Tab-separated table of C-alpha atoms in Angstrom:
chain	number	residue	atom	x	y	z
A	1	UNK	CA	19.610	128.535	119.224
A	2	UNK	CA	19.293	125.072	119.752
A	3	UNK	CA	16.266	123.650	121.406
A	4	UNK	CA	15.993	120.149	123.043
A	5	UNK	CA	12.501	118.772	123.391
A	6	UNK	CA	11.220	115.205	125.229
A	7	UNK	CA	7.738	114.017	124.434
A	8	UNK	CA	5.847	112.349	126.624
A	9	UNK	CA	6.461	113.934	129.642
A	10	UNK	CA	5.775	111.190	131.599
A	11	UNK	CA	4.832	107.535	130.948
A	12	UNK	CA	3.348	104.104	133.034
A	13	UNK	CA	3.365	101.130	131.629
A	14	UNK	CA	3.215	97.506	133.110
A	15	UNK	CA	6.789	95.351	134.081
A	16	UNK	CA	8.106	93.285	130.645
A	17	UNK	CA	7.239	96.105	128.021
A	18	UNK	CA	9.314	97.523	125.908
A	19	UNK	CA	9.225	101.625	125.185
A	20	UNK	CA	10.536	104.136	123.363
A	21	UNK	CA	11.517	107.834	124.686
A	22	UNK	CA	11.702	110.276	122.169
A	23	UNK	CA	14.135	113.642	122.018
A	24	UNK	CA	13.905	115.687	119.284
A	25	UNK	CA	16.430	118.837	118.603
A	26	UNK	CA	16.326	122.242	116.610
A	27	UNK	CA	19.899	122.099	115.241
A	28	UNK	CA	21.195	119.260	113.350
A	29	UNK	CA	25.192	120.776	114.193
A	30	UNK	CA	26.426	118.716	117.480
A	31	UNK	CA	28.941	116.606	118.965
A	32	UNK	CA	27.193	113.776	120.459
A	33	UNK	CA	23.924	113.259	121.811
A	34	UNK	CA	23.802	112.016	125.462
A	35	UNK	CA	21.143	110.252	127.800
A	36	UNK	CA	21.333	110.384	131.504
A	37	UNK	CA	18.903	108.651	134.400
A	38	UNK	CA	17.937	110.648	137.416
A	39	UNK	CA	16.814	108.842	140.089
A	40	UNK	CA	14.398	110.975	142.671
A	41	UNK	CA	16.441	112.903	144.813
A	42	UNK	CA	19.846	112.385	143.365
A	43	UNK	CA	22.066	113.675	140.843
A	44	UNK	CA	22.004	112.722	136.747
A	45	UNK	CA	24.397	109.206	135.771
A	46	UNK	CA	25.050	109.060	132.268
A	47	UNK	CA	23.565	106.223	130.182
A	48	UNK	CA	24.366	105.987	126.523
A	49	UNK	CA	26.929	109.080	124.826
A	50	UNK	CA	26.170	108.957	120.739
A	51	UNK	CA	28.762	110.613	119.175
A	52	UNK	CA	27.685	112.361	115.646
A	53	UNK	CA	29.316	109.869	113.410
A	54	UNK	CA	27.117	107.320	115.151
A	55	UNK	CA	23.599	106.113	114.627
A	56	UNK	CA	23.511	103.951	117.489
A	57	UNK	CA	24.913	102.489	121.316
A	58	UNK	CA	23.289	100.275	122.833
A	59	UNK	CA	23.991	98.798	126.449
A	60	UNK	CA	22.616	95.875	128.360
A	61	UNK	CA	18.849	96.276	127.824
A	62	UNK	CA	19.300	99.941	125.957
A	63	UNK	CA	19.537	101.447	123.335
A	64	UNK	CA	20.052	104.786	122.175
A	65	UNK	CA	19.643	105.304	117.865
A	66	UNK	CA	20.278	108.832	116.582
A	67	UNK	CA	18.936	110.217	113.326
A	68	UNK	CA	20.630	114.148	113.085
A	69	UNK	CA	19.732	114.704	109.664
A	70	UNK	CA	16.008	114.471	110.812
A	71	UNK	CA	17.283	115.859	114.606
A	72	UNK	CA	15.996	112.890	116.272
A	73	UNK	CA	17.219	110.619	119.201
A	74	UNK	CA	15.166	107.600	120.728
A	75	UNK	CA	16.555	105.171	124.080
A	76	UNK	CA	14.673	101.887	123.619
A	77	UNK	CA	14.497	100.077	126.885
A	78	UNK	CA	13.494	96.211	126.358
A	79	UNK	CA	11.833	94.619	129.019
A	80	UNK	CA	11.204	97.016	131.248
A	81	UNK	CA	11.213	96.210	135.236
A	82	UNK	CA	10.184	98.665	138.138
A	83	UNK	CA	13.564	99.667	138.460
A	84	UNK	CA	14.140	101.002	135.680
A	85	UNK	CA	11.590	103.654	136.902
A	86	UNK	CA	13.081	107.630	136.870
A	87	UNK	CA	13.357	110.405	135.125
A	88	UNK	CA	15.183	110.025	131.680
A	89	UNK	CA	16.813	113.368	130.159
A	90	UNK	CA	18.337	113.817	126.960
A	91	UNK	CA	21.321	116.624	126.002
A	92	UNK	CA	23.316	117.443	122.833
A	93	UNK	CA	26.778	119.022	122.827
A	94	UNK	CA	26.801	121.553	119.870
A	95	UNK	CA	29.489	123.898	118.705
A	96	UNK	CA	31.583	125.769	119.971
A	97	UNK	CA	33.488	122.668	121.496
A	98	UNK	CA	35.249	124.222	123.534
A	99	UNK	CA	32.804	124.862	125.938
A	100	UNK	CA	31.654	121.185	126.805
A	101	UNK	CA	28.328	123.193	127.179
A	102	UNK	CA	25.449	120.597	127.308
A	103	UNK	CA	21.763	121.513	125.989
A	104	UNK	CA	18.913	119.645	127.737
A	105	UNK	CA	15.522	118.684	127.408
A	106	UNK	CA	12.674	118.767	130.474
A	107	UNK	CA	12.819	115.133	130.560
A	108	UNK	CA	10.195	112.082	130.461
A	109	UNK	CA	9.553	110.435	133.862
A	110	UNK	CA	8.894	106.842	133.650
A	111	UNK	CA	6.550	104.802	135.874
A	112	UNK	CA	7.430	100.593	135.638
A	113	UNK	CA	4.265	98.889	137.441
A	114	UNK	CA	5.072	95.906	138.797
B	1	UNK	CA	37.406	107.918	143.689
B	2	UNK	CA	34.343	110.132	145.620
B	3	UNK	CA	33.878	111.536	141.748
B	4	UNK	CA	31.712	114.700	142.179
B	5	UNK	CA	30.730	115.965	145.302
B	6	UNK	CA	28.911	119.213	146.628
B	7	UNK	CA	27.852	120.908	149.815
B	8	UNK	CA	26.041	121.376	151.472
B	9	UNK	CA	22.673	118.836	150.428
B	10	UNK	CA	20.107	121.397	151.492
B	11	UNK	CA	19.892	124.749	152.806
B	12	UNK	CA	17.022	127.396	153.743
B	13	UNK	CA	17.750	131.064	153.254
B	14	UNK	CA	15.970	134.013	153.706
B	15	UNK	CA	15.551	136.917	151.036
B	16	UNK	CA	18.625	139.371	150.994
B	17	UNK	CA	21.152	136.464	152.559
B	18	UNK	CA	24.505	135.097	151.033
B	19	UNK	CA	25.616	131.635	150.754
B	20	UNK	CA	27.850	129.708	148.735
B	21	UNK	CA	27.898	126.029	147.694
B	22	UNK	CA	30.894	123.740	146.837
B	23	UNK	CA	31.643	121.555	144.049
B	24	UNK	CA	34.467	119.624	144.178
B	25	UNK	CA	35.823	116.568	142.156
B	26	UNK	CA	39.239	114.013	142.393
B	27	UNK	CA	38.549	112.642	138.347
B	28	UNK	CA	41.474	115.539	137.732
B	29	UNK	CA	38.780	117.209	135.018
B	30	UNK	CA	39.040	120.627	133.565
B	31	UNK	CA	35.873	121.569	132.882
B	32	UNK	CA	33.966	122.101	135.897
B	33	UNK	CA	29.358	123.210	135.246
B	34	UNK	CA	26.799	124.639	137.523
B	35	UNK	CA	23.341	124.243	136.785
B	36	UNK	CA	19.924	124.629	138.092
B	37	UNK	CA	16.669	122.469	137.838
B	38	UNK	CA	13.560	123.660	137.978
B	39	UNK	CA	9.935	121.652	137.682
B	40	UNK	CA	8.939	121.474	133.929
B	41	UNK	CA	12.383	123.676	132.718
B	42	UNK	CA	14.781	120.820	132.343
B	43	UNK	CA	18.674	121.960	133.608
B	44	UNK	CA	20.100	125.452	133.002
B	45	UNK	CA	23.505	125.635	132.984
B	46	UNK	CA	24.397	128.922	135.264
B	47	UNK	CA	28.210	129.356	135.056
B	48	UNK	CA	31.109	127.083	133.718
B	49	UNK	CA	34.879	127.112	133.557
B	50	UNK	CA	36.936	125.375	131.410
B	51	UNK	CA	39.919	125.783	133.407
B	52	UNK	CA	41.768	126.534	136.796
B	53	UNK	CA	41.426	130.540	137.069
B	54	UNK	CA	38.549	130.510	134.512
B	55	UNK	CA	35.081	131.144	134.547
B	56	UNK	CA	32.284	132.122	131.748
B	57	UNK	CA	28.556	132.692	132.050
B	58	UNK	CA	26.289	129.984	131.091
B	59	UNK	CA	22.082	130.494	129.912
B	60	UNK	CA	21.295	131.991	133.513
B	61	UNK	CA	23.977	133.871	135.069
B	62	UNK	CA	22.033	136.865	136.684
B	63	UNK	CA	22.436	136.482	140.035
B	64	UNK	CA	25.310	134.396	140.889
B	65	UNK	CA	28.855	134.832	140.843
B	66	UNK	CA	31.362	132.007	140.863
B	67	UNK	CA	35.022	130.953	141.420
B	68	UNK	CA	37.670	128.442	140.255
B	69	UNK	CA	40.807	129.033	142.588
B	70	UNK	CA	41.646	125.273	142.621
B	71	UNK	CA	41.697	122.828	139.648
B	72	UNK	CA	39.167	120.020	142.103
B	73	UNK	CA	36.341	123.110	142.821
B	74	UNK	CA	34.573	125.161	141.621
B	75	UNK	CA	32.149	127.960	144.307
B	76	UNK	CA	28.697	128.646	143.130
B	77	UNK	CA	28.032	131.866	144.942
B	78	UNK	CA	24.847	133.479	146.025
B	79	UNK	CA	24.850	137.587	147.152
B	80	UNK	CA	21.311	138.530	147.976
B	81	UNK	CA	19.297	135.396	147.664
B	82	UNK	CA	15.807	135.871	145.984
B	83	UNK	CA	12.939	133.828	145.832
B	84	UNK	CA	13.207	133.118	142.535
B	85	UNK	CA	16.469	131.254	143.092
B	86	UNK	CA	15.012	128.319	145.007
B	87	UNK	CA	15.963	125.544	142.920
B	88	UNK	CA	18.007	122.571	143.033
B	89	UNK	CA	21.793	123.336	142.203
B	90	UNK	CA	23.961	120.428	140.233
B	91	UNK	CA	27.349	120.689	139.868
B	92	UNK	CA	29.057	118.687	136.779
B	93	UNK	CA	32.818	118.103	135.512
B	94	UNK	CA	34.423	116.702	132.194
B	95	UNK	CA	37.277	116.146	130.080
B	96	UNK	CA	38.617	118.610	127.953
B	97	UNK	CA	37.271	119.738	124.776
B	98	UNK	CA	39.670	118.005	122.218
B	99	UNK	CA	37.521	114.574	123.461
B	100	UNK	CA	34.682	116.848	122.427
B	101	UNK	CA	32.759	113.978	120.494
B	102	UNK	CA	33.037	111.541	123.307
B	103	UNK	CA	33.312	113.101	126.778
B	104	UNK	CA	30.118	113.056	129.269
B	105	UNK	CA	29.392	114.902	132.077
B	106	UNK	CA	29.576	113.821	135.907
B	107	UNK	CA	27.028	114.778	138.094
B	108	UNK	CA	26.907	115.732	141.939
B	109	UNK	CA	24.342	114.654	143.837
B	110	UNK	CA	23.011	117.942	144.159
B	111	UNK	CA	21.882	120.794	146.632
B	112	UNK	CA	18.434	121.419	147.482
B	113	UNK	CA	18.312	125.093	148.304
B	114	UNK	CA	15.173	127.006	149.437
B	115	UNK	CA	14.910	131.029	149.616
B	116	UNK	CA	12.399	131.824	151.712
């Protein structure tokens, strides 16, 4: 059964860092490996989509590398600013396809100070 | 394009009422995803359907019944609402599988539901 796991949970730092989020997964078999940004209160928008062939996207100041043989995803964020503060979730598609099923893990929260 | 939306935003029910909340999206997709989020347990998925007239049982199905009549929504139904089921509810669409490697998933803004 594959497992999806984000470590830290949560994590300050101060405006102009750059960070790492970590996702780690039981089951090296998927699709693509996705990241998503929740925002408090709202619904889940889709950041970076790393298909298996892939080891990396990347997309204005992220980037998303992905490492299956080791089941291993990071989203680098350069130069963090406050709003990039949320809650950052990661998900892998595995097989069957033809479900579109999505796996996730609990998330890291992320805390830009200004 | 309104992309994913759901109603209502939030509701309060009591134990032992019904309710059921709507999904509905205009990106034409055929795969169509209710899941729950709960503090510390990431998102269950609940019920999916990969098709008009379809529906399948997702991680946490116990509970809830659901219903694709029309291609644009997809009913997340609740019979005798328990405690346990206060949550927040998203409802999600995609592409088809045969863009399997590359489709994401589209998110409502969610429905804050509370069973009292």
């Amino acid at each position: 059964k594959q497992e999806v796991t984000q470590i830290p949970a949560a994590l300050s730092v101060p405006e102009g860092e750059n960070l790492v989020l970590n996702c780690s997964f039981t089951d090296s078999a998927i699709y693509n490996l996705q990241w998503f940004r929740q925002d408090p209160g709202k619904g889940l928008t889709s950041l970076l989509l790393i298909q298996s062939s892939q080891r990396e996207q990347t997309s204005g100041r992220l980037n998303a590398s992905l490492d299956k043989s080791s089941g291993r995803s990071t989203l680098y964020i350069a130069a963090s600013q406050p709003g990039d503060s949320a809650t950052y979730l990661c998900a892998v598609k595995s097989p069957p396809s033809n479900t579109g099923k999505l796996i996730f893990g609990q998330g890291t929260t992320l805390q830009v100070k200004p | 394009n309104a992309g994913v939306t759901q109603t209502p935003k939030f509701r309060v029910l009591k134990t032992g009422q019904s309710m059921t909340l709507l999904c509905a999206q205009d990106m034409n997709h055929e795969y169509m995803y209710w899941y729950r989020q709960d503090p510390g347990m990431g998102l269950r998925l609940i019920h999916y359907s990969v098709g008009e007239g379809t529906t399948a049982k997702g991680e946490v199905p116990d509970g809830y019944n659901v219903s694709r009549l029309k291609k644009q929504n997809f009913l997340l139904g609740l019979e005798s609402a328990a405690p346990s089921q206060t949550s927040v509810y998203f409802c999600a669409s995609s592409y088809n599988h045969e863009r399997g490697a590359t489709d994401t998933q589209y998110f409502g803004p969610g429905t804050r539901l509370t069973v009292l």
